[in-house]
Amino acid sequence: MSTTEPAPSSGPGPAQPSLSPPGARDSGAATLDVDRSDAEYRAWLKDAVRKVQADSNRSADTHLLSFPLPETWGIDLYLKDESTHPTGSLKHRLARSLFLYGLCNGWIRAGRPVFEASSGSTAVSEAYFAKLIGVPFIAVMPRTTSREKTRLIEFHGGRCHLVDDPRSVYEVSAALAAESGGHYMDQFTYAERATDWRGNNNIAESVYEQMKFERFPEPAWIVATAGTGGTSATIARYVRYMQYDSRVCVPDPENSCFFDGWLRGDDEASVEGFSRIEGIGRPRMEPSFLPSAIDRMMKVPDGAAMAALRTLERTMGRRAGGSTGTGLWSALKIVSEMAGEGRTGSVVTLICDPGDRYLDKYYSDDWLAEQGLDIAPYARTLETFLATGDWTG
């Protein structure tokens, strides 16, 4: 889907070609010269970029939390807590990068609306940055998006455009942007390229900086779920760029095509359904998903993700969203393999967003029953593993 690139919103009328100065020696052809510089727009742009960068400068780094495991295993598990960002999720980093990318490319203009196709958390963060620089924001989301996310988008000054078919969010966003003269942010295309993966305090650089005084400072595995694929691409590229030996694992939920597309090397893979785990899993292979940089993938049952959320709450007193549960299940499975093989080391995964956004879903027994999700077998697997070291699932 192409990105709308609106013309400047203000400035002089149509530019007239200027001819070569008198006396210039040429073959007689005029030099065509069109100047579209706009002092008013550049002043607005400088202020907008300053505001976004100031937000980053005001924000402290997110915490790296230690998950309790038996000391005798010789394995450490950490969770990078991205829920402490100003807008409460990992997507705050992405939204900041996307706004800087759109501003510096000349795509975001004063007074013109910004649109995004989202399952919620990115839209919450983008609404925050849109309000920060004073442009309207409209999130195009599935009607099934949690009520708390729609409330947060509106709290930050955005509006929600809900659609019945989740697969239509791309086309609807692009169409609304074209009709209004606004800009379709298109996180699923630009996530991997808007972030500076070589460093500049991206999430990967932050993890390694925080790990440097731990007993195993270079993680054996970093586990990151994928929605756009931007986070896993950033981490994987940074690992290679810095010549680390860490491996990257991407867990995929049910009703998502990423695992099958990665397994078969099929960039056209798709599924008819839509992920129940908001924020991750997609019905198509997104442009920002970078299969060639990923070492390992897991297909994680949604029931396992829900069980992992309850394990996190029981062991650490933290509630988190479904993407965190999906990643934690995979991270614990990797820990079990390392323990079974007698290997020591560290594993890092993410707390992507807080659980209070999903109280009517992932923490509701009624919702689990409606979805036909039986989490009991997965809960027993985790309970047995943490008590005995045996993985029975």
mmCIF file with all atom_site columns, C-alpha atoms in Angstrom, residues 188-267:
data_model
loop_
_atom_site.group_PDB
_atom_site.id
_atom_site.type_symbol
_atom_site.label_atom_id
_atom_site.label_alt_id
_atom_site.label_comp_id
_atom_site.label_asym_id
_atom_site.label_entity_id
_atom_site.label_seq_id
_atom_site.pdbx_PDB_ins_code
_atom_site.Cartn_x
_atom_site.Cartn_y
_atom_site.Cartn_z
_atom_site.occupancy
_atom_site.B_iso_or_equiv
_atom_site.pdbx_formal_charge
_atom_site.auth_seq_id
_atom_site.auth_comp_id
_atom_site.auth_asym_id
_atom_site.auth_atom_id
_atom_site.pdbx_PDB_model_num
ATOM 1  C CA . PHE A 1 188 ? 3.278  -2.594  8.978  1.00 0.00 ? 188 PHE A CA 1
ATOM 2  C CA . THR A 1 189 ? 5.413  -1.288  6.118  1.00 0.00 ? 189 THR A CA 1
ATOM 3  C CA . TYR A 1 190 ? 7.647  1.226   7.859  1.00 0.00 ? 190 TYR A CA 1
ATOM 4  C CA . ALA A 1 191 ? 8.283  -0.241  11.320 1.00 0.00 ? 191 ALA A CA 1
ATOM 5  C CA . GLU A 1 192 ? 11.541 -1.975  10.406 1.00 0.00 ? 192 GLU A CA 1
ATOM 6  C CA . ARG A 1 193 ? 12.983 0.961   8.494  1.00 0.00 ? 193 ARG A CA 1
ATOM 7  C CA . ALA A 1 194 ? 11.908 3.832   10.771 1.00 0.00 ? 194 ALA A CA 1
ATOM 8  C CA . THR A 1 195 ? 13.961 2.512   13.715 1.00 0.00 ? 195 THR A CA 1
ATOM 9  C CA . ASP A 1 196 ? 17.721 2.991   13.836 1.00 0.00 ? 196 ASP A CA 1
ATOM 10 C CA . TRP A 1 197 ? 18.746 -0.649  14.359 1.00 0.00 ? 197 TRP A CA 1
ATOM 11 C CA . ARG A 1 198 ? 22.456 0.177   14.672 1.00 0.00 ? 198 ARG A CA 1
ATOM 12 C CA . GLY A 1 199 ? 21.924 1.822   18.051 1.00 0.00 ? 199 GLY A CA 1
ATOM 13 C CA . ASN A 1 200 ? 20.675 5.235   19.204 1.00 0.00 ? 200 ASN A CA 1
ATOM 14 C CA . ASN A 1 201 ? 19.159 3.700   22.347 1.00 0.00 ? 201 ASN A CA 1
ATOM 15 C CA . ASN A 1 202 ? 16.934 1.264   20.492 1.00 0.00 ? 202 ASN A CA 1
ATOM 16 C CA . ILE A 1 203 ? 15.506 -1.622  22.497 1.00 0.00 ? 203 ILE A CA 1
ATOM 17 C CA . ALA A 1 204 ? 18.357 -3.996  21.605 1.00 0.00 ? 204 ALA A CA 1
ATOM 18 C CA . GLU A 1 205 ? 21.109 -1.590  22.624 1.00 0.00 ? 205 GLU A CA 1
ATOM 19 C CA . SER A 1 206 ? 19.207 -0.916  25.852 1.00 0.00 ? 206 SER A CA 1
ATOM 20 C CA . VAL A 1 207 ? 18.981 -4.631  26.696 1.00 0.00 ? 207 VAL A CA 1
ATOM 21 C CA . TYR A 1 208 ? 22.712 -5.230  26.236 1.00 0.00 ? 208 TYR A CA 1
ATOM 22 C CA . GLU A 1 209 ? 23.629 -2.111  28.212 1.00 0.00 ? 209 GLU A CA 1
ATOM 23 C CA . GLN A 1 210 ? 21.444 -3.265  31.110 1.00 0.00 ? 210 GLN A CA 1
ATOM 24 C CA . MET A 1 211 ? 22.823 -6.807  30.940 1.00 0.00 ? 211 MET A CA 1
ATOM 25 C CA . LYS A 1 212 ? 26.520 -5.881  31.119 1.00 0.00 ? 212 LYS A CA 1
ATOM 26 C CA . PHE A 1 213 ? 26.852 -6.441  34.893 1.00 0.00 ? 213 PHE A CA 1
ATOM 27 C CA . GLU A 1 214 ? 24.817 -9.674  34.995 1.00 0.00 ? 214 GLU A CA 1
ATOM 28 C CA . ARG A 1 215 ? 26.546 -13.043 35.376 1.00 0.00 ? 215 ARG A CA 1
ATOM 29 C CA . PHE A 1 216 ? 25.654 -13.942 31.763 1.00 0.00 ? 216 PHE A CA 1
ATOM 30 C CA . PRO A 1 217 ? 25.740 -10.531 30.047 1.00 0.00 ? 217 PRO A CA 1
ATOM 31 C CA . GLU A 1 218 ? 25.256 -11.836 26.501 1.00 0.00 ? 218 GLU A CA 1
ATOM 32 C CA . PRO A 1 219 ? 21.868 -13.571 26.282 1.00 0.00 ? 219 PRO A CA 1
ATOM 33 C CA . ALA A 1 220 ? 21.769 -17.004 24.702 1.00 0.00 ? 220 ALA A CA 1
ATOM 34 C CA . TRP A 1 221 ? 18.309 -16.127 23.373 1.00 0.00 ? 221 TRP A CA 1
ATOM 35 C CA . ILE A 1 222 ? 16.205 -12.996 22.980 1.00 0.00 ? 222 ILE A CA 1
ATOM 36 C CA . VAL A 1 223 ? 12.500 -13.758 22.557 1.00 0.00 ? 223 VAL A CA 1
ATOM 37 C CA . ALA A 1 224 ? 10.348 -11.131 20.820 1.00 0.00 ? 224 ALA A CA 1
ATOM 38 C CA . THR A 1 225 ? 6.850  -11.568 19.426 1.00 0.00 ? 225 THR A CA 1
ATOM 39 C CA . ALA A 1 226 ? 5.876  -9.976  16.107 1.00 0.00 ? 226 ALA A CA 1
ATOM 40 C CA . GLY A 1 227 ? 3.017  -7.734  15.041 1.00 0.00 ? 227 GLY A CA 1
ATOM 41 C CA . THR A 1 228 ? 4.675  -5.489  12.496 1.00 0.00 ? 228 THR A CA 1
ATOM 42 C CA . GLY A 1 229 ? 7.934  -7.408  12.882 1.00 0.00 ? 229 GLY A CA 1
ATOM 43 C CA . GLY A 1 230 ? 9.827  -4.179  13.570 1.00 0.00 ? 230 GLY A CA 1
ATOM 44 C CA . THR A 1 231 ? 11.042 -5.131  17.054 1.00 0.00 ? 231 THR A CA 1
ATOM 45 C CA . SER A 1 232 ? 12.351 -8.553  16.058 1.00 0.00 ? 232 SER A CA 1
ATOM 46 C CA . ALA A 1 233 ? 14.040 -7.020  12.988 1.00 0.00 ? 233 ALA A CA 1
ATOM 47 C CA . THR A 1 234 ? 15.710 -4.330  15.100 1.00 0.00 ? 234 THR A CA 1
ATOM 48 C CA . ILE A 1 235 ? 16.977 -6.859  17.645 1.00 0.00 ? 235 ILE A CA 1
ATOM 49 C CA . ALA A 1 236 ? 18.182 -9.351  15.044 1.00 0.00 ? 236 ALA A CA 1
ATOM 50 C CA . ARG A 1 237 ? 20.010 -6.721  13.005 1.00 0.00 ? 237 ARG A CA 1
ATOM 51 C CA . TYR A 1 238 ? 21.632 -5.213  16.090 1.00 0.00 ? 238 TYR A CA 1
ATOM 52 C CA . VAL A 1 239 ? 22.853 -8.642  17.250 1.00 0.00 ? 239 VAL A CA 1
ATOM 53 C CA . ARG A 1 240 ? 24.528 -9.235  13.900 1.00 0.00 ? 240 ARG A CA 1
ATOM 54 C CA . TYR A 1 241 ? 25.896 -5.700  13.648 1.00 0.00 ? 241 TYR A CA 1
ATOM 55 C CA . MET A 1 242 ? 27.508 -5.960  17.097 1.00 0.00 ? 242 MET A CA 1
ATOM 56 C CA . GLN A 1 243 ? 28.756 -9.511  16.373 1.00 0.00 ? 243 GLN A CA 1
ATOM 57 C CA . TYR A 1 244 ? 27.006 -11.083 19.361 1.00 0.00 ? 244 TYR A CA 1
ATOM 58 C CA . ASP A 1 245 ? 26.256 -14.809 19.537 1.00 0.00 ? 245 ASP A CA 1
ATOM 59 C CA . SER A 1 246 ? 22.702 -14.298 20.834 1.00 0.00 ? 246 SER A CA 1
ATOM 60 C CA . ARG A 1 247 ? 19.901 -15.982 18.894 1.00 0.00 ? 247 ARG A CA 1
ATOM 61 C CA . VAL A 1 248 ? 16.475 -14.460 18.217 1.00 0.00 ? 248 VAL A CA 1
ATOM 62 C CA . CYS A 1 249 ? 13.262 -16.431 18.653 1.00 0.00 ? 249 CYS A CA 1
ATOM 63 C CA . VAL A 1 250 ? 9.889  -15.115 17.471 1.00 0.00 ? 250 VAL A CA 1
ATOM 64 C CA . PRO A 1 251 ? 6.774  -16.812 18.925 1.00 0.00 ? 251 PRO A CA 1
ATOM 65 C CA . ASP A 1 252 ? 3.639  -16.625 16.776 1.00 0.00 ? 252 ASP A CA 1
ATOM 66 C CA . PRO A 1 253 ? 0.062  -16.978 18.078 1.00 0.00 ? 253 PRO A CA 1
ATOM 67 C CA . GLU A 1 254 ? -2.809 -18.921 16.560 1.00 0.00 ? 254 GLU A CA 1
ATOM 68 C CA . ASN A 1 255 ? -4.511 -17.443 13.493 1.00 0.00 ? 255 ASN A CA 1
ATOM 69 C CA . SER A 1 256 ? -1.324 -15.823 12.225 1.00 0.00 ? 256 SER A CA 1
ATOM 70 C CA . CYS A 1 257 ? 0.673  -16.573 9.090  1.00 0.00 ? 257 CYS A CA 1
ATOM 71 C CA . PHE A 1 258 ? 4.161  -15.561 10.227 1.00 0.00 ? 258 PHE A CA 1
ATOM 72 C CA . PHE A 1 259 ? 5.256  -19.028 11.383 1.00 0.00 ? 259 PHE A CA 1
ATOM 73 C CA . ASP A 1 260 ? 4.119  -20.800 8.202  1.00 0.00 ? 260 ASP A CA 1
ATOM 74 C CA . GLY A 1 261 ? 5.538  -18.085 5.952  1.00 0.00 ? 261 GLY A CA 1
ATOM 75 C CA . TRP A 1 262 ? 8.905  -18.255 7.742  1.00 0.00 ? 262 TRP A CA 1
ATOM 76 C CA . LEU A 1 263 ? 8.928  -22.077 7.717  1.00 0.00 ? 263 LEU A CA 1
ATOM 77 C CA . ARG A 1 264 ? 8.148  -22.364 3.997  1.00 0.00 ? 264 ARG A CA 1
ATOM 78 C CA . GLY A 1 265 ? 9.980  -19.248 2.867  1.00 0.00 ? 265 GLY A CA 1
ATOM 79 C CA . ASP A 1 266 ? 6.691  -17.958 1.509  1.00 0.00 ? 266 ASP A CA 1
ATOM 80 C CA . ASP A 1 267 ? 6.348  -14.174 1.420  1.00 0.00 ? 267 ASP A CA 1
#
